[in-house]
XYZ file of C-alpha atoms in Angstrom:
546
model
C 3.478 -43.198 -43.459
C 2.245 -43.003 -39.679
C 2.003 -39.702 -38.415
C 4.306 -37.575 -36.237
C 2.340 -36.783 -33.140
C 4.021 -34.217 -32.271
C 3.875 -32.380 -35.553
C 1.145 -29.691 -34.398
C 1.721 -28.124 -31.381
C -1.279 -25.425 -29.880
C -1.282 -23.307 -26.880
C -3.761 -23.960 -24.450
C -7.391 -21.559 -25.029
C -8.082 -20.133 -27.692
C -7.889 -16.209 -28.462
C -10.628 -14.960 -26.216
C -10.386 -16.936 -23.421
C -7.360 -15.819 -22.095
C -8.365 -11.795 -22.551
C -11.837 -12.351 -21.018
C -9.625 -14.472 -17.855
C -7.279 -10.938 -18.095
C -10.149 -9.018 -17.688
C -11.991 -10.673 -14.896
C -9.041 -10.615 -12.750
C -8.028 -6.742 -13.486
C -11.889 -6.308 -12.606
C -11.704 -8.501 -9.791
C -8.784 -6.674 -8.023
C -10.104 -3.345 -9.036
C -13.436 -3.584 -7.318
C -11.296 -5.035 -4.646
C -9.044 -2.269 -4.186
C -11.973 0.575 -4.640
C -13.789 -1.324 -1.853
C -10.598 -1.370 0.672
C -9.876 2.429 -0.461
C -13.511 2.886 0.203
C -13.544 1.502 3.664
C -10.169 3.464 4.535
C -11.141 6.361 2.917
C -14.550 6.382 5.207
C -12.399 5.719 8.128
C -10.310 8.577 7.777
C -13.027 11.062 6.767
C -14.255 10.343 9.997
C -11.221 10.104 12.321
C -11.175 13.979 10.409
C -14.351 15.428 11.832
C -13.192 14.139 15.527
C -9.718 15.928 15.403
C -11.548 18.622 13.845
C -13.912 18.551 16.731
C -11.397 18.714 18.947
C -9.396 21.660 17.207
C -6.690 19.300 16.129
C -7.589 19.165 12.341
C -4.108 20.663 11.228
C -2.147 17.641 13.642
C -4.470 15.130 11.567
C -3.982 15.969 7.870
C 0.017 16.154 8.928
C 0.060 13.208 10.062
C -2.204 11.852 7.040
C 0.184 13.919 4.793
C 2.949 11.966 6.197
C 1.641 8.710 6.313
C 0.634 8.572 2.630
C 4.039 10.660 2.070
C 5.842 7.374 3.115
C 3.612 4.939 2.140
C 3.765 6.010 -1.754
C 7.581 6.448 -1.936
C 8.445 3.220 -0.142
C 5.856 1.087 -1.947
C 6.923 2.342 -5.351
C 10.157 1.988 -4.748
C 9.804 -1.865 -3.564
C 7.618 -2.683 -6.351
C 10.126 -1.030 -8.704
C 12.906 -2.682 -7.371
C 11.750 -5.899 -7.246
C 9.649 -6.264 -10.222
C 12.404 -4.533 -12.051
C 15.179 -6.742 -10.873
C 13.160 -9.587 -11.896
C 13.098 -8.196 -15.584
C 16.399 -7.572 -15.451
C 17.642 -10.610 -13.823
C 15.861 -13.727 -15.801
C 16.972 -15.086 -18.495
C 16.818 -13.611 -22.169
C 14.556 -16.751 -23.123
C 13.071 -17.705 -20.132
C 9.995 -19.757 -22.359
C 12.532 -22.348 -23.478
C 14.440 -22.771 -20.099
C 10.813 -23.513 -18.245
C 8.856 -24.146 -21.070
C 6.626 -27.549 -20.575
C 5.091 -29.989 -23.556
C 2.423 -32.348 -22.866
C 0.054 -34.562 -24.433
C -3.679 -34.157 -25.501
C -5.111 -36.269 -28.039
C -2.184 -37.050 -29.262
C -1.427 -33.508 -29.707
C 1.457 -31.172 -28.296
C 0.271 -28.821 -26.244
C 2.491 -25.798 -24.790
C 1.819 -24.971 -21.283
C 1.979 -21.175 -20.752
C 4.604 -21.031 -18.019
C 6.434 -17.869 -18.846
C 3.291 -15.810 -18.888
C 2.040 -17.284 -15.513
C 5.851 -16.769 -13.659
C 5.982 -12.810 -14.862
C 1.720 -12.719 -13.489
C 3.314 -14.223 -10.251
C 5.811 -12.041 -10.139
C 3.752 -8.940 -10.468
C 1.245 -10.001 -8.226
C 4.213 -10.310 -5.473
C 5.637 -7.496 -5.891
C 2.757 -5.623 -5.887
C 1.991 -7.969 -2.642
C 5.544 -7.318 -1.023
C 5.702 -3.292 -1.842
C 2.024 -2.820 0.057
C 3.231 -5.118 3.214
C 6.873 -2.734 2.930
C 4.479 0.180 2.929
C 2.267 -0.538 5.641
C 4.904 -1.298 7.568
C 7.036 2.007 6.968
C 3.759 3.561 7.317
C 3.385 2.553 10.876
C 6.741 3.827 11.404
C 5.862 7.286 10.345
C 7.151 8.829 13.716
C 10.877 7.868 13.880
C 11.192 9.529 9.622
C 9.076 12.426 10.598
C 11.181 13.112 13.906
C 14.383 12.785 11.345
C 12.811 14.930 9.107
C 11.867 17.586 11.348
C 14.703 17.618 13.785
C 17.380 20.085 14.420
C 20.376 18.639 13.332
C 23.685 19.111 14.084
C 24.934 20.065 18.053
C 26.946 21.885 19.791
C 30.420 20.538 21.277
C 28.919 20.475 24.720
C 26.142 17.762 23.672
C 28.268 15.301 21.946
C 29.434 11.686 23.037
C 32.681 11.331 24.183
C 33.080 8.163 21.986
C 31.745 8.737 18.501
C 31.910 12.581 18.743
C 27.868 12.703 17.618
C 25.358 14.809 18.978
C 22.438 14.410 21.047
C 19.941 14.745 18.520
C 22.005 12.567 16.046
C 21.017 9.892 18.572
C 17.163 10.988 19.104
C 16.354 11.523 15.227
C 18.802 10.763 12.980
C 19.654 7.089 13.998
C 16.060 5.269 14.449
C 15.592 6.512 10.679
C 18.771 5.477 9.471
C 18.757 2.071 10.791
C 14.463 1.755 9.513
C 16.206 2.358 5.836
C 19.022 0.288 6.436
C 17.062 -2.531 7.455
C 14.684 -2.153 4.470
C 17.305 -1.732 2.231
C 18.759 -4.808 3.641
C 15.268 -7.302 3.278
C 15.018 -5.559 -0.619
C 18.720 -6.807 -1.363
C 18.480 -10.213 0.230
C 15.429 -10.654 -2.115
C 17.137 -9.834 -5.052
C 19.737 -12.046 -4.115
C 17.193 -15.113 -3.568
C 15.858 -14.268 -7.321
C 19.049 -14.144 -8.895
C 20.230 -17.190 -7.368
C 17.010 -18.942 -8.563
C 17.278 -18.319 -11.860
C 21.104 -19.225 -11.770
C 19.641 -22.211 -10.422
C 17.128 -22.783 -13.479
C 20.009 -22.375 -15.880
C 22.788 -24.161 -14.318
C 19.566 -27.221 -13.680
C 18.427 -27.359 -16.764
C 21.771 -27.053 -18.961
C 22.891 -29.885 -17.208
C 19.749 -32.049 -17.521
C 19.720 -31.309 -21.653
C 23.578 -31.640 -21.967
C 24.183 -28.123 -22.671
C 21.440 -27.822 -25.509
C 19.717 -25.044 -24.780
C 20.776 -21.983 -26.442
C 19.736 -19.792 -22.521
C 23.655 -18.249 -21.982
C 24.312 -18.890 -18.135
C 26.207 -15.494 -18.175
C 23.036 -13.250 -17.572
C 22.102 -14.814 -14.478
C 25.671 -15.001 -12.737
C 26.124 -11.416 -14.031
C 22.735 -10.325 -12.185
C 23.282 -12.632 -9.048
C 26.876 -10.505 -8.760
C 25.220 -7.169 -8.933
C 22.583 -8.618 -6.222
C 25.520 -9.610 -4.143
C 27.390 -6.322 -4.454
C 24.168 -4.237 -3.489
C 23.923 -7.042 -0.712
C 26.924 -6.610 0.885
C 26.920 -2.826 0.885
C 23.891 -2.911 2.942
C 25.413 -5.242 5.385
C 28.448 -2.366 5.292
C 25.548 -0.095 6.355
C 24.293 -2.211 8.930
C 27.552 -2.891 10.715
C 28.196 1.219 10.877
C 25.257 2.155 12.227
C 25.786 -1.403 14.880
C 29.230 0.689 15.808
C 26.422 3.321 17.642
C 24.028 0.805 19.382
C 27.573 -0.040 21.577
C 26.090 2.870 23.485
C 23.042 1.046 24.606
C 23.931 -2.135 25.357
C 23.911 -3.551 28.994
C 26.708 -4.656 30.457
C 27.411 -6.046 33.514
C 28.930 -3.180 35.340
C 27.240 -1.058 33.897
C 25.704 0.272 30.258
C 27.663 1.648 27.250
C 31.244 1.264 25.475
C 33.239 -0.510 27.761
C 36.954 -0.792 27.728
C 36.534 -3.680 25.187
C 34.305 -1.812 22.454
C 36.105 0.877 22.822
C 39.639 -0.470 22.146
C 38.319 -3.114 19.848
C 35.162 -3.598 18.840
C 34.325 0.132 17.900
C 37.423 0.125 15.529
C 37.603 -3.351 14.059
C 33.557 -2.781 13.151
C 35.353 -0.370 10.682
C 37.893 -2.486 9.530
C 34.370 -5.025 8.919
C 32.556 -2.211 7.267
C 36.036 -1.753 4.705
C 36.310 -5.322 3.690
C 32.357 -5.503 2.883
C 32.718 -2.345 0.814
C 36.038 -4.196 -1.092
C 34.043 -7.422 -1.581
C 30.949 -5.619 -2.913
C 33.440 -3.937 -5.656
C 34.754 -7.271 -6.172
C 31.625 -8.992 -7.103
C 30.626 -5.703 -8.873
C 33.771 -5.994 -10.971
C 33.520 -9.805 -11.784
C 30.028 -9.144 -12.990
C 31.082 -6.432 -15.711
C 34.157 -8.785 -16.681
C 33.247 -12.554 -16.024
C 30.851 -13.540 -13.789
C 31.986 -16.899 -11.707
C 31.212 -18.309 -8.328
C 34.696 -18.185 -7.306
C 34.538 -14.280 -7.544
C 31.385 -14.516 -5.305
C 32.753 -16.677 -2.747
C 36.120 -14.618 -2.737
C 33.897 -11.151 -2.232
C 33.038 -12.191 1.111
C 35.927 -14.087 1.837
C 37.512 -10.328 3.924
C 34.748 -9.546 5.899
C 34.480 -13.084 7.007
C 38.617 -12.901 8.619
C 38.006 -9.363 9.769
C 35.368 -10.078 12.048
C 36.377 -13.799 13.297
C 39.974 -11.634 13.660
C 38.200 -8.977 15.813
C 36.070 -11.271 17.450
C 39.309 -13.524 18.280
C 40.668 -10.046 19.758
C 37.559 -8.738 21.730
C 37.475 -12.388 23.318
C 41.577 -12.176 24.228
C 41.066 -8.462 25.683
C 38.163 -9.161 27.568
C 39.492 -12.390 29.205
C 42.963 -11.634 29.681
C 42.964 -8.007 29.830
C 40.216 -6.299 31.368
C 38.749 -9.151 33.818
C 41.740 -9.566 36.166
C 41.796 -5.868 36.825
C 38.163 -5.074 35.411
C 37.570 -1.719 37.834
C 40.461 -0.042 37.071
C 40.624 -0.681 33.048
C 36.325 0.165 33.069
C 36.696 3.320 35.567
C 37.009 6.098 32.750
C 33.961 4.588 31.175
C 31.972 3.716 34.179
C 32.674 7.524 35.393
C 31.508 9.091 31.932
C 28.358 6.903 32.246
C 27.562 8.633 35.833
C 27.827 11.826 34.420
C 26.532 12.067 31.428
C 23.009 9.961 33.392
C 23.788 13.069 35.669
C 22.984 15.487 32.731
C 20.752 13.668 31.355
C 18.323 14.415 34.706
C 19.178 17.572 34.866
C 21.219 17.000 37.995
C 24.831 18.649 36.903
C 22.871 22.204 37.355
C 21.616 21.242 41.105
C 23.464 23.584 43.373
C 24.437 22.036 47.082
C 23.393 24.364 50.100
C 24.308 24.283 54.331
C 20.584 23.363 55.774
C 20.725 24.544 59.292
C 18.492 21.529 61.182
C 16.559 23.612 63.941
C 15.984 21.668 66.694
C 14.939 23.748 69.151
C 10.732 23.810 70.545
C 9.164 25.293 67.868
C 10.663 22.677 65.017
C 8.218 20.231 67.100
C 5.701 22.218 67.890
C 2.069 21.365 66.170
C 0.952 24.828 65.690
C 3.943 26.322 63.955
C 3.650 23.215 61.519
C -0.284 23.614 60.758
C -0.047 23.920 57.310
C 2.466 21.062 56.529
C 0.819 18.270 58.829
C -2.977 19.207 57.245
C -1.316 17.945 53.787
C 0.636 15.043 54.607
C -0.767 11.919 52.515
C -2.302 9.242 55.122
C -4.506 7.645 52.644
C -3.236 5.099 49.784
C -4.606 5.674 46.625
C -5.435 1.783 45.885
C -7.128 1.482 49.715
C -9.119 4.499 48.718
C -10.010 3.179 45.250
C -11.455 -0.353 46.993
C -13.048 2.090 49.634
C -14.811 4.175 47.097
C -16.299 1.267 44.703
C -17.658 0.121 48.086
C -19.305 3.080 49.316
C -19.612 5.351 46.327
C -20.540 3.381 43.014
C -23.687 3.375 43.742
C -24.427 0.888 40.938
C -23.131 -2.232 39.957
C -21.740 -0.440 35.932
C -20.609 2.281 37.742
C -16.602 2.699 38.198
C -13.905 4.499 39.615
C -10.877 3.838 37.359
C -8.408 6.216 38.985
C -7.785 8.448 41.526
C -5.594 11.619 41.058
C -4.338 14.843 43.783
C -4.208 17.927 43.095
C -4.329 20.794 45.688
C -7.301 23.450 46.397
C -7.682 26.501 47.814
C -10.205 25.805 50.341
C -11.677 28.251 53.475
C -8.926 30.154 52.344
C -5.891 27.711 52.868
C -4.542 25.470 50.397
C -5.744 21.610 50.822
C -4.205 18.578 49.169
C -7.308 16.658 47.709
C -7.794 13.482 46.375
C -10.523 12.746 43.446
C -12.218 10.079 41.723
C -14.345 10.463 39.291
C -17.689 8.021 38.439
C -17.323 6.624 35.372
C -20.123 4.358 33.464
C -18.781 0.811 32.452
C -20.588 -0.084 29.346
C -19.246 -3.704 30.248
C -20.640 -3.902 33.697
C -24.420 -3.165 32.459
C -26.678 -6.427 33.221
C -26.683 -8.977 29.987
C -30.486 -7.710 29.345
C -29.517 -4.254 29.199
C -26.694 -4.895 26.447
C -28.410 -3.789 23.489
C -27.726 -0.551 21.002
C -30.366 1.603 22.057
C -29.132 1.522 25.528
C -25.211 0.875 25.186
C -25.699 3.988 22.761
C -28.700 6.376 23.355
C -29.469 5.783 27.218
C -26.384 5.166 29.205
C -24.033 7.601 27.391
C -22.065 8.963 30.564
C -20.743 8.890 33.629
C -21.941 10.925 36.781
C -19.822 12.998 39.457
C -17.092 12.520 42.031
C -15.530 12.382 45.006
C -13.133 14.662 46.897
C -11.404 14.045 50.261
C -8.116 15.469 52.045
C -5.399 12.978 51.402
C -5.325 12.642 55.655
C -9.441 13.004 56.323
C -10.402 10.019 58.477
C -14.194 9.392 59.971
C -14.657 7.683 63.256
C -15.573 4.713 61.002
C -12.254 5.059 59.553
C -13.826 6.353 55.758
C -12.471 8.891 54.115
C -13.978 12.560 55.031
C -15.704 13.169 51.716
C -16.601 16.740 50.543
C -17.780 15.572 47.182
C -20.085 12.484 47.084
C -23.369 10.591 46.339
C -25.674 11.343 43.708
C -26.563 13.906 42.854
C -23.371 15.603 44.111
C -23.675 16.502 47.746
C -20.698 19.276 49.362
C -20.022 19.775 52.896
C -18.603 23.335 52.356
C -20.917 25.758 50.989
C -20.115 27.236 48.010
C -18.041 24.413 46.639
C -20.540 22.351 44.021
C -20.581 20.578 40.699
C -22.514 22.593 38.100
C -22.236 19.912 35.400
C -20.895 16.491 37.000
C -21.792 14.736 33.912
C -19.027 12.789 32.822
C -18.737 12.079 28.663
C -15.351 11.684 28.008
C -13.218 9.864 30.879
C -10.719 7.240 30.706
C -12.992 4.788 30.186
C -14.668 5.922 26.901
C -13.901 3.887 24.488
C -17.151 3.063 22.795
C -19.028 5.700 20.607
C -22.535 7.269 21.537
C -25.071 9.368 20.043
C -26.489 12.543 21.724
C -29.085 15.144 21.341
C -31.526 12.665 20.291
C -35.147 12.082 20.734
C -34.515 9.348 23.189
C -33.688 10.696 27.216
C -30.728 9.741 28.569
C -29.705 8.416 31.732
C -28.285 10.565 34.402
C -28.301 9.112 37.805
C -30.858 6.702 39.463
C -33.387 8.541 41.697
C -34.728 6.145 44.106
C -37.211 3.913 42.077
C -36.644 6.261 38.939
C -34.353 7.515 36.929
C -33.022 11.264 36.472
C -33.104 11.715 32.963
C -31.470 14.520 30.757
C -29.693 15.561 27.369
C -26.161 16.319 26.596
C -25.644 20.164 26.872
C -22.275 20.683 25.614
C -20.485 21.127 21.860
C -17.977 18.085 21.901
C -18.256 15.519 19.585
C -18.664 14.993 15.666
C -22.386 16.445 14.629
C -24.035 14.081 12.497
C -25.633 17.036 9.975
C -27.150 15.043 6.558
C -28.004 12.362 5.684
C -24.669 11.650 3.912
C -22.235 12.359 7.300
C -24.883 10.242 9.206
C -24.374 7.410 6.667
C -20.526 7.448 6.697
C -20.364 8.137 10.542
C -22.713 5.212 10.706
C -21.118 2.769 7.977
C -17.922 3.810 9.846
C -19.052 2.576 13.470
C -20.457 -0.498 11.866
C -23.825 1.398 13.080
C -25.507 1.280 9.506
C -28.558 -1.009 9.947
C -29.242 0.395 13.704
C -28.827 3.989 13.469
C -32.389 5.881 12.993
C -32.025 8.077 10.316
């Protein structure tokens, strides 16, 4: 009798194999995940000791609180979602529906699909819920302004549409549509699972003639559910859309217009009604008898409503409003001027009679001393160019803005215009662009300059009383103490201070003034464990001298 070569099957591996693979991957992504944590965790340690330096450590760990706050509850919730719905939605004998048989030596051999899809699966999810945290994460602001708002209004401070109050608006919105929309992307997952598997089933009964023993019921049943949770977050989405009517631009002008609100505002509604009726639909036909025609007839309402409304909206617009567009949009363009008027403040500016004097002394030079000494001549981007010209003194030296402000000087107040001498790390020669000197040696800026906003030389320069270096006045009295400059608005770049090594103040002629930072800013490096992290941290680790 010839044998049946099919008559032993085996799995592929043997006992151990497979537990020793199980184990090198768990070890694998652990030391992964302790390494990433590690990195982060350094990160933030340090990012701790700055905002602690700068008496902000209670603004950091709330934010921190928050971050992680968010990050936790919206990753476990994907992962649970999605890994659970995959539980829940595949089929009760999901080996036999994707199960594969080959050949090895004339031996059956069972490939282990099952076991790989739910690893898959997991690793996805777990995949999926970090990206949805991360993401959520970076959106910390808009739930922490929900959170923390005042909410509710007064009758004064709500729309004239919708009835809502400011702050619903400010706060409450931005977070409502961020859940909506993740809400939404979890749903529309779900949905793509459940209508693989129905897929698999549906496939592979009709490739075996209805063999297997896999009931098709469990997947329509679970791709119904999907499509009721589905739709309801749609529902959610077109309510909150009713709201962004307020800040869409038109072409008169922006807001509800005569259209939206006659129309569009209402029949978004009517939308929002037939989604909620089709989600119950599906919802019902999964706890009776799941079929596609009950899926296809759940969205069958909200599909009329809005080509309905969107049929009216057109008709209103084009046969309605444009032939006498002024007169139907003038109750909506005149609440748009006023509440823009409130919203700058300017309902609360009271009109007064100003008497013009035109008579000698409204013209006269010396009755208007103080108001022609501060009248702006100079443009700030013509005194920027004049200032890297005349003032940087060296080629990494930079003036990056230039701000007024007004001084009381020889006892009358002066309108002044400053600049202040920043060092440009990038602007150092290409031999000089090494650590020790990009971190110990040039560490800082060095003074500024000062000038009335209408000082003019014969030259036509500006009349500086604050220049060169060092710092030179031309009223007495009025000096720099400390015109080092360590933190300006071009520090971007870490150094290290109070070292061994001099640093660079100003050149001197053929030298170099040379000094030490005097002041208490900054992280302190302490032990040798804070120097390590600071230094890991600032990828400094191999360079810094311990």
């Amino acid at each position: 009798m010839r044998r049946d070569p099919f008559a032993d099957t085996k799995a592929i591996g043997g006992p151990t194999r497979p537990r020793l693979s199980r184990v090198l991957i768990v070890a694998i992504v652990a030391l992964a995940a302790v390494a990433y944590a590690g990195s982060t965790t350094i990160s933030y340690y340090v990012d701790s000791l700055w905002f602690t330096s700068l008496g902000y450590a209670s603004v950091f760990w709330t934010r921190l609180d928050l971050q992680v706050a968010i990050f936790s509850l919206f990753a476990a919730v994907t992962f649970a979602v999605l890994y659970g719905g995959f539980w829940a939605l595949r089929p009760a004998r999901l080996d036999e529906l994707i199960g594969a048989t080959i050949l090895v030596n004339r031996q059956r051999v069972s490939l282990p699909i099952g076991p790989l899809l739910n690893l898959a699966a997991l690793v996805v999810s777990l995949a999926i819920a970090a990206e949805v945290g991360t993401s959520m994460m970076a959106s910390w602001s808009t739930l922490a302004l929900w959170w923390y708002a005042p909410h509710g209004g007064t009758a004064a401070a709500t729309d004239p549409i919708f009835g809502k109050p400011l702050g619903f608006y400010l706060f409450s919105l931005p977070a409502w549509q961020l859940v909506t929309g993740w809400l939404l992307m979890l749903t529309v997952i779900v949905c793509v699972v459940a209508a693989v598997f129905v897929g698999l089933t549906t496939g592979a009964r009709a490739l075996t003639f209805n063999r297997l023993t896999v009931s098709p019921v469990r997947p329509w049943r679970g791709l119904a559910i999907a499509s009721a949770a589905l739709l309801l977050a749609i529902a959610a989405r077109v309510y909150l859309g009713r709201f962004e009517r307020l800040f869409e631009d038109n072409t008169i002008f922006s807001g509800v217009t005569y259209t939206d609100a006659h129309i569009t505002v209402n029949g978004l509604l009517v939308v929002c009604a037939a989604l909620v009726v089709g989600a119950v639909t599906a919802a019902v036909s999964a706890l009776r008898a799941p079929h596609p025609a009950w899926l296809g007839a759940s969205i069958v309402p909200a599909v009329a409503c809005y080509i309905v409304i969107g049929l009216a909206g057109w008709y209103v617009s084009t046969f309605i409003v444009k032939p006498n567009q002024l007169v139907r949009e003038r109750p909506y363009i005149a609440r748009n001027i006023e509440l823009t008027r409130a919203a700058y403040g300017l309902d609360r500016i009271q009109t007064h009679p100003f008497p013009a004097d035109s008579g000698v002394d409204a013209v006269d030079p010396l009755e208007n001393r103080t108001t022609l000494d501060n009248i702006r001549l100079w443009d700030w981007r013509a005194l920027q160019d004049t200032l890297r010209q005349i003032q940087e003194i060296r080629t990494y030296y930079d003036f990056p803005e230039i701000d007024i402000d007004r001084y009381r000087l020889g006892g009358s107040v002066r309108e002044m215009m400053l600049a202040a001498r920043e060092l440009n790390v990038e602007k150092l020669p290409s031999s000089s662009r090494n650590w020790i000197n990009e971190k110990l040696i040039y560490t800082h800026g060095y003074g500024i300059t000062m000038n009335p906003v209408n000082g003019f030389t014969p030259e036509g320069l500006p009349t500086l009383v604050l220049s060169n270096m060092p710092v030179q006045s031309t009223i007495p009295g009025f000096n720099v103490a400390r015109p080092e400059i360590y933190f300006g608005e071009l520090t971007d770049t870490d150094v290290y201070v109070k070292t061994r090594q001099k640093e660079f103040n100003y050149p001197l002629g053929e030298t170099n003034n040379l000094t030490s930072y005097e002041g208490s800013g900054g992280i302190r490096l302490g032990g040798f464990l804070r120097r390590a992290l600071i230094a890991y941290d600032r990828g400094d680790i191999a360079k810094l001298p311990f």
